[in-house]
Every structure is written in structure tokens, then in C-alpha cells.
């Protein structure tokens, strides 16, 4: 709002213009017109009729709209139509009108108007000078009858309503000389335009030069119709940006999923609820920040470009610095640098940032994704479990206002506390196999596993496990993971698969580590951090050795071909040196923000929560 | 503070050695006195200065003592670093063999060191609260002992510190065990302490441990010498950046820089959130590196067999979101430019960009003034900051953020100051020749290609930017320099653009966004011409972006600011590396140095 105040000067002029022209409204016409736009769903139907029927052949621009909106909205090439569409721009210019305005002073958005004029009675018009409002948005529907026209504008004043994920604010303005209605349910005012209320030939311009898809600014007075809809009776308007391409049809258009992601802006214009996902995403990230900062965490930024990519096991992206003639890796985790901060004396640090992994794309994987990693000195993995509960529940409450949420048809209950169970017990519960009994006897463990798991599709991967710990994890992934629908902390992972976690204080061979699962997906990964530099060096060396073994094996299998493991893993010596200077006992957690947003916004694919996901090269 | 207790209770024999070897403040190492002076000038706090002096005294005192009392404390600081490391490893191995865990999993901390200092700072001298039990943890940054029954430590935690006065009389251990434990504790170790609060007779806030435990061990000799910003020693400066954790341990001021940085970022977020802006994230890897003129990093996606560029600016994606209906968006994030490294450039750096529908560049100048002045006020208490623009050894300049900021019209002002009369048609050969001649005349270097845009840029750098110490908007850049800015509503061939300069460096860049797709395509075509004439930093055409404009971008103001450079100004840092935790460094051949800086 401050910004609006900054530039209120020009608007005053507008008000004068408007008030000098405030003729009495033709109420009869108003009433009839309102009745044709009562519910949001009907409005959309009317919209389509309108664009086709209103298509009079006298203006080239109109022809182009009607044919395009009704026929082939999105799948044909956008470019093909531009040659047509430059006509309305020229037409505007010929009339001395600017098709690309410099600015527009908005006084209100739809949401604010709904709020301010909540108490306006049906049929009442507010006539104070202070009730002249100025609004702007994209025209999403338009109907014109003789001396009367209705326009529906959409602005972005959508706020995330508790329990309604998709409540966008469509502003319906009725350009008529002067008016706008808001359908109650959608809270979306209409523009209501009467010929008599508009200056000079503005009404003619409206009918001939203004079309769906254009961005329009309008000002006028506020009225609630007899049907109870808030509307703006327009005194003056201005085309702010002329659209050259037809908007895709919400119901028939944009079935091309690929195009939805490639041209996210088209997707968002056609489906305003898409924008809500990104509003919720912003809200979630902001809630996470608030949560951790309220207990003293400091936000830091660590490098993306690194000499060695550590902190996780993943194939990194490689790039090259020209002037220094050196290859660099894109980070695959922020862990090792954040731990250096603990060594340096920070006690609570976090980073929300982009991570890059050179891996395939899927509904759950994008090559770049966002995580929060956080580290706290003098705490252990128990306290991180509380932290994970705190973060996720606060985000759910911020967006939905409740802790019971729906994900893809499944009811998820986020009431605390969440189940905490060791990996051993979960595997035992699901398969009956008690891995503790095997000790280090890999052979016995494999025999029992193969005999127990009825479905032997995973036979190969089971036999390939080089240790009991890895086998346990394999069985966990096969038999338990998909069943962890309600929030569950899986505790105490085998040491073989947890190179950065501290050995368990009571159970040999295990680590103090947990992963949080919701809806069968890993959402967070945390441990009591390993602080012993000798132990850390041994484990990282082992990791490098195993990777190289796999790499050699894979390369000899598929000679000369790129395999999943054909990248180098190196020791981060500087990190080990940092540990030798002493890192306080600490716990750390990484939480995937994209997955959290998927869960809370009920999105099936990671591409729905990333504005511009990576896609295959277009054919 | 710390030294005081010692003066009181320590053996008298220490004092003469202490004073002779401990330089008094004026004779401090050069780097430090600079820093001390800078600090004093900045904060005008005598208190701060006093603490620093005492810290220095105490440090040398500790050093002296370790020499004098070697037999007693068994401090082996003067042995070879490698030997030291080996010895400590052996000690740990011995502990492990004995079945002890040298790295405990958890130590309960009842309060942070800073909180402790605040809570008990008001105790009377000599007062002990023996009934209160508190537990603190932190790193020992100095160790002194006066007998086998009395040890002093400085405990540092999260930027604060407190004295630990370990007296065998308070300890739960018996005397022999107490003595053995404390002689084993090394400078740099991280310890947990359970004890009670109190103040020494000299008024030094202390904690009196009943029990102590080592939580993590410093296996290397902790460096003694501080290296501070502004120090001339290049190797040491390099080590500071390479081993930032050591830098942070040894210089509390450095932690403060990064806390200020976090506050700046958080302030910007709050400011924009209050204006109903939405924080979004756009890709850092693109098929086309657009939105700015710079050489990008190239990488490769294996499975998709796809060449990707690291982003050089988020601009085009953010405008696409405005087309999509998000009227106010911002992104704070990393940008990557494949360029050399210098005092104000790092290959990866952080910017904030925001886009505001229905606003123009006039609105954005108001917002910029408001944001920066209120931020400076909140962080420093006033509108003016001191900045050692010409080195810490010289007097600082004062940068005044009091709004409104000066506004100068680029071409008009250039013509006035340099007494030029630049041809109105800047795209023609005549203008190019005129400016090339002007550069020669004023001895302004412009390496080829001498495009009109580059020539102008050099002249503006020479004549205008040099005058911009206080925040100054240079406005109305020519179209040829600004391919994404909208043509000026009344001045032909210019655009509605501004750059904000502070201390002669560009801090913000903003404009009324060009939203006419036909003109935008034309501008990209012109850029292509520049590219063909050898300017490899000219912008590339982004087809998806141009198509989005055809769907209609509302009138929009767009704005970008360099967070690193702003942090430099507000933390009085002269090198961008000072405000980056892990700045880009050339690789070293040998492994990181250990304890030898």
C-alpha cells in the first residue's frame, strides 16, 4: 500500500475527471444487465457466447478473436497469429491512443473493495468522492449490448484463504459508462459500462478496440446491484496493454501439458488457481523462515559453485570458469559448508537455497530443487524431530488453518506427536524379519529375505547388497516406504548408508539419524552430526572407495558408455580439516521444500510447484 | 575484563613478564590498531575500545604464561604443529581405547553465552549465586592457570564471551582429577560447563564450574594472531577466506558482518512483503541466458543430453510471471557470471529483483529511497554511514542516505560536465564517431568493440559515476544501452531507466519495462548487430519471453539490486570477499594449511 500512496497525485486528477462526469445511472439497464452475470460459472459460459456472438465483422481485431477463441485456442502456433493481431495496435495508435501505457494508479484491488464495501446494501451506490475507485486487471470476459457493456477483469488480489486452495480473485467490472459487480461467491466484481457515463466516444472504443485478454485500467463509483453483487460503474477507462494473442480457453484449451509448463504464463492466465499454488509456496517458505528465525537461526548463503561437490551422493553438474580455466561443480547439498559455520562459532544457521543434481526428471525430480538445511549446536536428532513437526504443522496451519489435509484423495493427519519408530522395527512389523538377529551374517540375512519377500522382482537388488545394513535399507524401501502414508519418523539408520551421521549412543552399527516420511515420500533427513574427524575421514574414504568400485564395474560392463556412476567423487579435505578444529555436538536437518509444497498444495507433480520446471528439448 | 582477575589472583611473578611482552595499545600489531581505530570511529564507544585492549593484554598474558608455566599447565603450544596434531590424535585414540567417547552426543545447554552475559551482567563484584545452576557451552579461546587448582578460560559462543573460573574447591572432581582434566583441555576445545554464576572481585562476570566436559576437540594448534580486514598480508588474507571457520572463530567482528547481511536480506523481504509482493523462485539453469549482458556459465544435463546456462539474471522469467497475473513478484537469489574476480565481482553473487505492475520508474525511485533510507536507519540508527572508501588507514567518507537522493539526467549532465554536444540520433554513425573522438580527447579508454553504447558507458563512468558518493540516481539512459527498458514518454531515443550509484558503484538498476513485443523484438535484433560487431555481451533473443509479451505485460516497473554491494557499504567492507562466507578462490595445490597462519 505504501507504494500506492507514493503516487497518489495523478489519481486525484482522475477523480476530478470522474466526478465531473458522474451522471445519474440508468438503473433499469443496470438491473437487467446484472441478472445476466450472477454466478461465476455462468459468467464463464456467457463469456464464450459473448465473444462469438459479439463478433461483428467491422473491426479486424474482433474477427481474429472470435475465430481463435472458439476454434483452436492453444495448440496452434502463437506466432502464426501475430501478423493478424497487430491491427488493433495500429488502430489504437491511429486514434492517438497508446496501446502500451506507462502506468496506472490503482486505488484498490478486488479483495480490498470486497472488504471495504462489505456493508453496502443491495441496489445502493456509494456516491462520496472518496468512493471513486480505480482498478486494473486483465479482461477475462466481455459482453456488450447496445449502450451497455460488462467486463470481467481479473487482478491478483487473491489471498490464500484458510481451507480454500483455489480462491482466486476475479474482478468483474462492468463497463457501461461506469460500473463493476462482484459475484459474491467468487468475490469478483464486474465492470459495468454505460454509454452515457463515459466521455466522448469512449464507449465506441470500448466496443471496437477493447477485447478479452487486454489489460485495462478503469475508474468509477461503487455500487451493489439488486442481486447483491458489488460492481464498479465506470466513468473512464484506459487500455493499459493490448494483448496480441488470443487467450486459451479455460475449458477446452491448454490440454497440452507440456505447453502448460513451457509457457507458464499462459497456464496462469487460463487457470488462475495455478497462481494460487505459487502464492501458497511463498507463504510456506515465509512460514519456515519465521519458524526458524523465531528461535534464533541466522540465514546464511554458501556457494553454489564449488571445487568439489560433497554432502550427498549424487551426480553433480560440471561447469567451467573461463578466465580462471577451471572446472567447477554445482552444489549437490549445502551440508558441508553449513557445518563449517558451526566450526566457525555460529550456533544456529540455516540456508534456503537451490540444489542441483544431474539426474533424470520425473514427477518427483527436477534437476534443480529447493531445500532448507539447518544446523544447531548442542542439540541432537531428537530435537530435530520436534523441529520438523513444528515446521510442517505451522506451514499447514498457515495455508489451510487446520492439521488435517487432503493429499491426492488421502486424508493426512498432521496432529502431533507423529509416530517415531526405528527402521528395524518397521521392517520387522512389515515383513516379520528381525534384522538384529543376523548380526553381521549377510548370507543368512539374504536367504531369509529372499525366502520371505514373496515378490522376487527385487531379487537382483537384494543379492547385490554388500552389507546387512544396506540389505535392511533395501527391504525397508521395498516393503515399508510406500506404506508410510501418515507422518512417520523412521529412526536409527544403518551406519553403512549414513556417512555423515554420528554412531548411535546405544546401538552399535546404527546411527542417530531419522527420515520423515509422509505419503510414502521422504520429506526430511536429519542426524546427530558426526563430529569425530578420524571417523569422518574413514567413512568418506569408504564412500569414495565404494563409488569407484561401482564405477569401474559399470564401466567394464558397458564399455565406453556413460553410466550413472561415471563421475568423480573426491574427498573434501578442507571440510575434514574444519572438523579437526572441532565442531560442537550438533544436529542438522535437510527438508525438501518442493515436496513440502506438493504435500500442502495437494499437487501430484513437482512440476506443479516449480514455476519453470526443466523439460526435455522441444521437438 | 579477563586480565583483571588474573592480576588479582595470579602469581605475582607473571606480571613483569606480562607487561614487558604485552605491547600496550599504541604498539599493537598494525592491522589490529587499524581495526581498533575503525571500530572506535564507527561506534564512538570507549567501552568497546577498552575491551579490545584488555583482550589483547590477556592474550599476550596467556601466551607468556604458557611459556613461563609450561611445567605446570603442560601446554605444548610451542611444539611443531604436526607433532601437536599427532599428540592430540594419540590422546583421543587412548580415550577411545579406554572405552570413553571423546565426542559426546549431547550436552544440555540452559542458555547461550550472550544470554548469560545479559542476565547476570548486573551482579555485584564478588557476588556468587551458588544456588543457581546453569549450563553453558562454547569454544575456549584462551586458557590461563595460576595453579593446578585454579584455571581461567575465555568461553566464546555465538559472538559473545564469558570468563570461566575453574576452582578446584567448587569442582565435583577430586583435586588430582581436576588438575589432570584441566591440563588436558586445550585452547580451541569446545567444552560444556555446569556451574553457577558470579562476578570476580574485580567485577568480571564469570561462570564457576562444578563440572566440565570436553564436547569436541581442537586437534590443531589454534592460531594466535588475528588477521583483520584491511591487513596488508596477502597470504593471511587469503587464508582468512579459504578457512573462513578460523576467521570466524578468531574475529568476532567477522561474525557481525554476516549477521548484518542476514538482517539486510530480512529487511528487504519484510519491506516487499508489506507491499504485497510475492517471493518466487525462477530457474538458475536455462536454455538461454537472458535478462542481462554477460558471459554465462555453461553446463550439461547428461540424461537429457542438454546444454544449459547458469542464469545471469532472473528478469525475463519474473516478467513472464507478471504476464501470468502475479502483479508483484520478487526473487532474492544467486546470479552467475563467467567473469574475472576483483574487489566488487565474484562469479556468483546475490541480487534482489522485483517487478511491480502498474508502476513506472518514478514510483521505483521513491520506493528505492524509502527502502534504503529506512533500512539504513533501522540497522545503524541514523541515515549516515561511515565508509573507508580509500582504505582503513585513511579517514572514512560519510555516505548520506537521507532521502530524497540526488537525480541526474545522464545525457544532459554528461554534456554539461564534459561540455559536449552529442548528436541526438544515438544509433547513427555520427554519434559513434563523436563519442569516440570525445573518448580520445579526454583520454577515456574504451577497449574495442567501440560500440556507441560502450563509448557512452565509459564516458559516463568517467564523468558522472565519479561524482556519486552519496546515493545518486543517474536517469534516462539511451535506448541503445537499455534493450529491456521502455522508451521515454517524452524524450526521444532515451528510456525510462535509472541506476542508483553509491560510493561510485552501481547498486540498483531499474526501469519502466518495455512491454511492446514488436519493439522488444526490434531491440533484440539491434543487440544481435552489436554481437556480430564483436560485443559478445550483447543480449540474446528469448522467444518464449517475446511470446509472453504478445499476451500482454501490464505496464510494469522492474528493479534489481546487488545485495553483496549493499552489504559492503553497510558493513564498511572494501572487498566483496569480506561479505561472502566462502568467496571464490583460486585452487591451491597443497592441502589447507593447518595452524600456520
PDB file of C-alpha atoms in Angstrom, chain A residues 37-202:
ATOM      1  CA  UNK A  37     -23.948 -12.365 -14.683  1.00  0.00           C
ATOM      2  CA  UNK A  38     -24.923 -13.815 -11.384  1.00  0.00           C
ATOM      3  CA  UNK A  39     -22.759 -16.807 -10.741  1.00  0.00           C
ATOM      4  CA  UNK A  40     -19.132 -17.267 -11.638  1.00  0.00           C
ATOM      5  CA  UNK A  41     -19.687 -20.428 -13.579  1.00  0.00           C
ATOM      6  CA  UNK A  42     -22.450 -18.908 -15.620  1.00  0.00           C
ATOM      7  CA  UNK A  43     -20.332 -15.920 -16.252  1.00  0.00           C
ATOM      8  CA  UNK A  44     -17.784 -18.017 -17.967  1.00  0.00           C
ATOM      9  CA  UNK A  45     -20.345 -19.588 -20.203  1.00  0.00           C
ATOM     10  CA  UNK A  46     -21.733 -16.217 -21.079  1.00  0.00           C
ATOM     11  CA  UNK A  47     -18.241 -15.126 -21.773  1.00  0.00           C
ATOM     12  CA  UNK A  48     -17.801 -17.579 -24.558  1.00  0.00           C
ATOM     13  CA  UNK A  49     -21.140 -16.871 -26.116  1.00  0.00           C
ATOM     14  CA  UNK A  50     -20.314 -13.254 -25.894  1.00  0.00           C
ATOM     15  CA  UNK A  51     -17.064 -13.423 -27.719  1.00  0.00           C
ATOM     16  CA  UNK A  52     -18.529 -15.374 -30.543  1.00  0.00           C
ATOM     17  CA  UNK A  53     -21.804 -13.529 -30.886  1.00  0.00           C
ATOM     18  CA  UNK A  54     -20.369 -10.128 -30.317  1.00  0.00           C
ATOM     19  CA  UNK A  55     -18.002 -10.708 -33.176  1.00  0.00           C
ATOM     20  CA  UNK A  56     -19.088  -8.132 -35.661  1.00  0.00           C
ATOM     21  CA  UNK A  57     -17.128  -8.133 -38.870  1.00  0.00           C
ATOM     22  CA  UNK A  58     -16.446  -4.424 -38.964  1.00  0.00           C
ATOM     23  CA  UNK A  59     -13.255  -4.485 -36.904  1.00  0.00           C
ATOM     24  CA  UNK A  60     -10.477  -6.813 -37.946  1.00  0.00           C
ATOM     25  CA  UNK A  61      -9.445  -7.323 -34.342  1.00  0.00           C
ATOM     26  CA  UNK A  62     -12.763  -8.756 -33.401  1.00  0.00           C
ATOM     27  CA  UNK A  63     -12.725 -11.277 -36.185  1.00  0.00           C
ATOM     28  CA  UNK A  64      -9.484 -12.610 -35.079  1.00  0.00           C
ATOM     29  CA  UNK A  65     -10.673 -13.039 -31.538  1.00  0.00           C
ATOM     30  CA  UNK A  66     -13.831 -14.865 -32.327  1.00  0.00           C
ATOM     31  CA  UNK A  67     -12.244 -17.323 -34.622  1.00  0.00           C
ATOM     32  CA  UNK A  68      -9.383 -18.025 -32.336  1.00  0.00           C
ATOM     33  CA  UNK A  69     -11.145 -18.245 -29.003  1.00  0.00           C
ATOM     34  CA  UNK A  70     -13.713 -20.667 -30.188  1.00  0.00           C
ATOM     35  CA  UNK A  71     -11.651 -22.768 -32.519  1.00  0.00           C
ATOM     36  CA  UNK A  72      -8.036 -23.541 -31.698  1.00  0.00           C
ATOM     37  CA  UNK A  73      -7.081 -21.857 -28.513  1.00  0.00           C
ATOM     38  CA  UNK A  74      -3.676 -23.108 -27.574  1.00  0.00           C
ATOM     39  CA  UNK A  75      -2.315 -25.862 -29.665  1.00  0.00           C
ATOM     40  CA  UNK A  76      -1.604 -23.945 -32.843  1.00  0.00           C
ATOM     41  CA  UNK A  77       1.440 -21.806 -33.048  1.00  0.00           C
ATOM     42  CA  UNK A  78       1.189 -18.453 -31.338  1.00  0.00           C
ATOM     43  CA  UNK A  79       3.389 -16.855 -33.894  1.00  0.00           C
ATOM     44  CA  UNK A  80       1.097 -17.608 -36.811  1.00  0.00           C
ATOM     45  CA  UNK A  81      -1.463 -15.233 -35.488  1.00  0.00           C
ATOM     46  CA  UNK A  82       0.624 -12.229 -34.665  1.00  0.00           C
ATOM     47  CA  UNK A  83       0.514 -10.789 -38.139  1.00  0.00           C
ATOM     48  CA  UNK A  84      -3.256 -10.520 -37.757  1.00  0.00           C
ATOM     49  CA  UNK A  85      -3.158  -9.167 -34.358  1.00  0.00           C
ATOM     50  CA  UNK A  86      -1.056  -6.144 -34.888  1.00  0.00           C
ATOM     51  CA  UNK A  87      -4.098  -4.447 -36.396  1.00  0.00           C
ATOM     52  CA  UNK A  88      -5.740  -3.421 -33.142  1.00  0.00           C
ATOM     53  CA  UNK A  89      -2.460  -1.914 -32.014  1.00  0.00           C
ATOM     54  CA  UNK A  90      -2.279   0.139 -35.186  1.00  0.00           C
ATOM     55  CA  UNK A  91      -5.902   1.056 -34.842  1.00  0.00           C
ATOM     56  CA  UNK A  92      -5.320   2.322 -31.328  1.00  0.00           C
ATOM     57  CA  UNK A  93      -2.282   4.255 -32.463  1.00  0.00           C
ATOM     58  CA  UNK A  94      -4.219   5.787 -35.366  1.00  0.00           C
ATOM     59  CA  UNK A  95      -6.771   7.063 -32.908  1.00  0.00           C
ATOM     60  CA  UNK A  96      -3.999   8.644 -30.919  1.00  0.00           C
ATOM     61  CA  UNK A  97      -4.284   6.096 -28.160  1.00  0.00           C
ATOM     62  CA  UNK A  98      -1.300   4.421 -26.561  1.00  0.00           C
ATOM     63  CA  UNK A  99      -1.553   0.612 -26.654  1.00  0.00           C
ATOM     64  CA  UNK A 100       1.228   0.311 -24.062  1.00  0.00           C
ATOM     65  CA  UNK A 101       0.561   2.704 -21.226  1.00  0.00           C
ATOM     66  CA  UNK A 102       3.275   3.784 -18.817  1.00  0.00           C
ATOM     67  CA  UNK A 103       1.463   3.359 -15.575  1.00  0.00           C
ATOM     68  CA  UNK A 104      -1.886   3.225 -13.857  1.00  0.00           C
ATOM     69  CA  UNK A 105      -2.659   4.405 -10.371  1.00  0.00           C
ATOM     70  CA  UNK A 106      -4.705   1.750  -8.732  1.00  0.00           C
ATOM     71  CA  UNK A 107      -6.523   2.678  -5.571  1.00  0.00           C
ATOM     72  CA  UNK A 108      -7.794  -0.776  -4.714  1.00  0.00           C
ATOM     73  CA  UNK A 109      -7.670  -4.389  -5.669  1.00  0.00           C
ATOM     74  CA  UNK A 110     -10.726  -6.650  -5.759  1.00  0.00           C
ATOM     75  CA  UNK A 111     -10.103  -8.084  -2.360  1.00  0.00           C
ATOM     76  CA  UNK A 112      -9.883  -4.686  -0.724  1.00  0.00           C
ATOM     77  CA  UNK A 113     -13.085  -3.492  -2.393  1.00  0.00           C
ATOM     78  CA  UNK A 114     -14.944  -6.532  -1.160  1.00  0.00           C
ATOM     79  CA  UNK A 115     -13.713  -5.761   2.269  1.00  0.00           C
ATOM     80  CA  UNK A 116     -14.404  -2.026   2.304  1.00  0.00           C
ATOM     81  CA  UNK A 117     -17.896  -2.260   0.752  1.00  0.00           C
ATOM     82  CA  UNK A 118     -18.973  -5.347   2.644  1.00  0.00           C
ATOM     83  CA  UNK A 119     -21.805  -3.343   4.205  1.00  0.00           C
ATOM     84  CA  UNK A 120     -23.144  -1.732   1.047  1.00  0.00           C
ATOM     85  CA  UNK A 121     -26.837  -2.654   0.689  1.00  0.00           C
ATOM     86  CA  UNK A 122     -28.270  -4.251  -2.417  1.00  0.00           C
ATOM     87  CA  UNK A 123     -29.041  -1.619  -5.010  1.00  0.00           C
ATOM     88  CA  UNK A 124     -27.067   1.005  -3.140  1.00  0.00           C
ATOM     89  CA  UNK A 125     -24.437   3.141  -4.807  1.00  0.00           C
ATOM     90  CA  UNK A 126     -21.820   4.964  -2.799  1.00  0.00           C
ATOM     91  CA  UNK A 127     -21.524   8.474  -4.096  1.00  0.00           C
ATOM     92  CA  UNK A 128     -18.951  10.121  -1.882  1.00  0.00           C
ATOM     93  CA  UNK A 129     -15.922  11.417  -3.655  1.00  0.00           C
ATOM     94  CA  UNK A 130     -13.812   9.046  -1.623  1.00  0.00           C
ATOM     95  CA  UNK A 131     -15.765   6.192  -3.123  1.00  0.00           C
ATOM     96  CA  UNK A 132     -14.378   6.735  -6.578  1.00  0.00           C
ATOM     97  CA  UNK A 133     -12.092   3.845  -7.123  1.00  0.00           C
ATOM     98  CA  UNK A 134      -9.508   2.976  -9.680  1.00  0.00           C
ATOM     99  CA  UNK A 135      -8.770  -0.601 -10.586  1.00  0.00           C
ATOM    100  CA  UNK A 136      -6.809  -2.583 -13.140  1.00  0.00           C
ATOM    101  CA  UNK A 137      -6.571  -6.106 -14.462  1.00  0.00           C
ATOM    102  CA  UNK A 138      -6.854  -8.419 -17.402  1.00  0.00           C
ATOM    103  CA  UNK A 139     -10.203  -8.729 -19.180  1.00  0.00           C
ATOM    104  CA  UNK A 140     -11.364 -12.310 -18.936  1.00  0.00           C
ATOM    105  CA  UNK A 141     -14.961 -11.829 -20.065  1.00  0.00           C
ATOM    106  CA  UNK A 142     -16.808  -9.203 -22.034  1.00  0.00           C
ATOM    107  CA  UNK A 143     -20.356  -8.664 -23.146  1.00  0.00           C
ATOM    108  CA  UNK A 144     -21.776  -5.677 -24.956  1.00  0.00           C
ATOM    109  CA  UNK A 145     -25.458  -4.912 -25.606  1.00  0.00           C
ATOM    110  CA  UNK A 146     -26.259  -1.659 -27.381  1.00  0.00           C
ATOM    111  CA  UNK A 147     -25.464   1.018 -24.880  1.00  0.00           C
ATOM    112  CA  UNK A 148     -24.301  -1.294 -22.151  1.00  0.00           C
ATOM    113  CA  UNK A 149     -21.274  -3.466 -21.652  1.00  0.00           C
ATOM    114  CA  UNK A 150     -19.996  -5.778 -18.979  1.00  0.00           C
ATOM    115  CA  UNK A 151     -16.418  -6.671 -18.495  1.00  0.00           C
ATOM    116  CA  UNK A 152     -14.868  -9.082 -16.078  1.00  0.00           C
ATOM    117  CA  UNK A 153     -11.378  -8.118 -15.013  1.00  0.00           C
ATOM    118  CA  UNK A 154      -9.060 -10.289 -13.044  1.00  0.00           C
ATOM    119  CA  UNK A 155      -6.420  -8.921 -10.736  1.00  0.00           C
ATOM    120  CA  UNK A 156      -4.124 -10.809  -8.422  1.00  0.00           C
ATOM    121  CA  UNK A 157      -5.510  -9.806  -5.076  1.00  0.00           C
ATOM    122  CA  UNK A 158      -6.089 -13.442  -4.327  1.00  0.00           C
ATOM    123  CA  UNK A 159      -5.035 -14.300  -0.873  1.00  0.00           C
ATOM    124  CA  UNK A 160      -4.698 -17.786   0.400  1.00  0.00           C
ATOM    125  CA  UNK A 161      -7.874 -18.492   2.245  1.00  0.00           C
ATOM    126  CA  UNK A 162      -7.753 -20.958   5.001  1.00  0.00           C
ATOM    127  CA  UNK A 163      -9.185 -24.198   3.664  1.00  0.00           C
ATOM    128  CA  UNK A 164      -9.691 -22.937   0.109  1.00  0.00           C
ATOM    129  CA  UNK A 165      -6.709 -23.614  -2.024  1.00  0.00           C
ATOM    130  CA  UNK A 166      -8.079 -22.108  -5.164  1.00  0.00           C
ATOM    131  CA  UNK A 167      -9.898 -18.942  -4.313  1.00  0.00           C
ATOM    132  CA  UNK A 168      -8.588 -16.525  -6.861  1.00  0.00           C
ATOM    133  CA  UNK A 169      -9.988 -13.073  -7.069  1.00  0.00           C
ATOM    134  CA  UNK A 170     -11.530 -12.398 -10.385  1.00  0.00           C
ATOM    135  CA  UNK A 171     -12.606  -8.812 -10.578  1.00  0.00           C
ATOM    136  CA  UNK A 172     -15.558  -8.439 -12.790  1.00  0.00           C
ATOM    137  CA  UNK A 173     -16.026  -4.878 -13.807  1.00  0.00           C
ATOM    138  CA  UNK A 174     -18.953  -3.697 -15.797  1.00  0.00           C
ATOM    139  CA  UNK A 175     -18.028  -1.069 -18.201  1.00  0.00           C
ATOM    140  CA  UNK A 176     -21.182   0.799 -19.049  1.00  0.00           C
ATOM    141  CA  UNK A 177     -20.222   4.323 -18.514  1.00  0.00           C
ATOM    142  CA  UNK A 178     -19.384   3.200 -15.067  1.00  0.00           C
ATOM    143  CA  UNK A 179     -19.625   0.081 -13.016  1.00  0.00           C
ATOM    144  CA  UNK A 180     -18.326  -3.107 -11.630  1.00  0.00           C
ATOM    145  CA  UNK A 181     -20.015  -6.031  -9.960  1.00  0.00           C
ATOM    146  CA  UNK A 182     -18.630  -8.635  -7.771  1.00  0.00           C
ATOM    147  CA  UNK A 183     -20.188 -12.029  -7.710  1.00  0.00           C
ATOM    148  CA  UNK A 184     -20.442 -12.948  -4.076  1.00  0.00           C
ATOM    149  CA  UNK A 185     -19.143 -16.474  -4.172  1.00  0.00           C
ATOM    150  CA  UNK A 186     -16.095 -15.724  -6.216  1.00  0.00           C
ATOM    151  CA  UNK A 187     -15.737 -12.311  -4.639  1.00  0.00           C
ATOM    152  CA  UNK A 188     -15.190 -10.968  -8.092  1.00  0.00           C
ATOM    153  CA  UNK A 189     -16.554  -7.541  -9.060  1.00  0.00           C
ATOM    154  CA  UNK A 190     -17.780  -6.735 -12.556  1.00  0.00           C
ATOM    155  CA  UNK A 191     -17.175  -3.654 -14.628  1.00  0.00           C
ATOM    156  CA  UNK A 192     -20.384  -2.093 -15.647  1.00  0.00           C
ATOM    157  CA  UNK A 193     -20.231   0.375 -18.519  1.00  0.00           C
ATOM    158  CA  UNK A 194     -22.999   2.667 -19.684  1.00  0.00           C
ATOM    159  CA  UNK A 195     -22.611   4.746 -22.786  1.00  0.00           C
ATOM    160  CA  UNK A 196     -23.921   7.897 -21.103  1.00  0.00           C
ATOM    161  CA  UNK A 197     -21.439   7.792 -18.303  1.00  0.00           C
ATOM    162  CA  UNK A 198     -18.385   7.534 -20.481  1.00  0.00           C
ATOM    163  CA  UNK A 199     -16.777  10.539 -22.074  1.00  0.00           C
ATOM    164  CA  UNK A 200     -16.934  11.269 -25.779  1.00  0.00           C
ATOM    165  CA  UNK A 201     -16.519   8.177 -27.866  1.00  0.00           C
ATOM    166  CA  UNK A 202     -15.062   6.014 -25.117  1.00  0.00           C
TER     167      UNK A 202
END
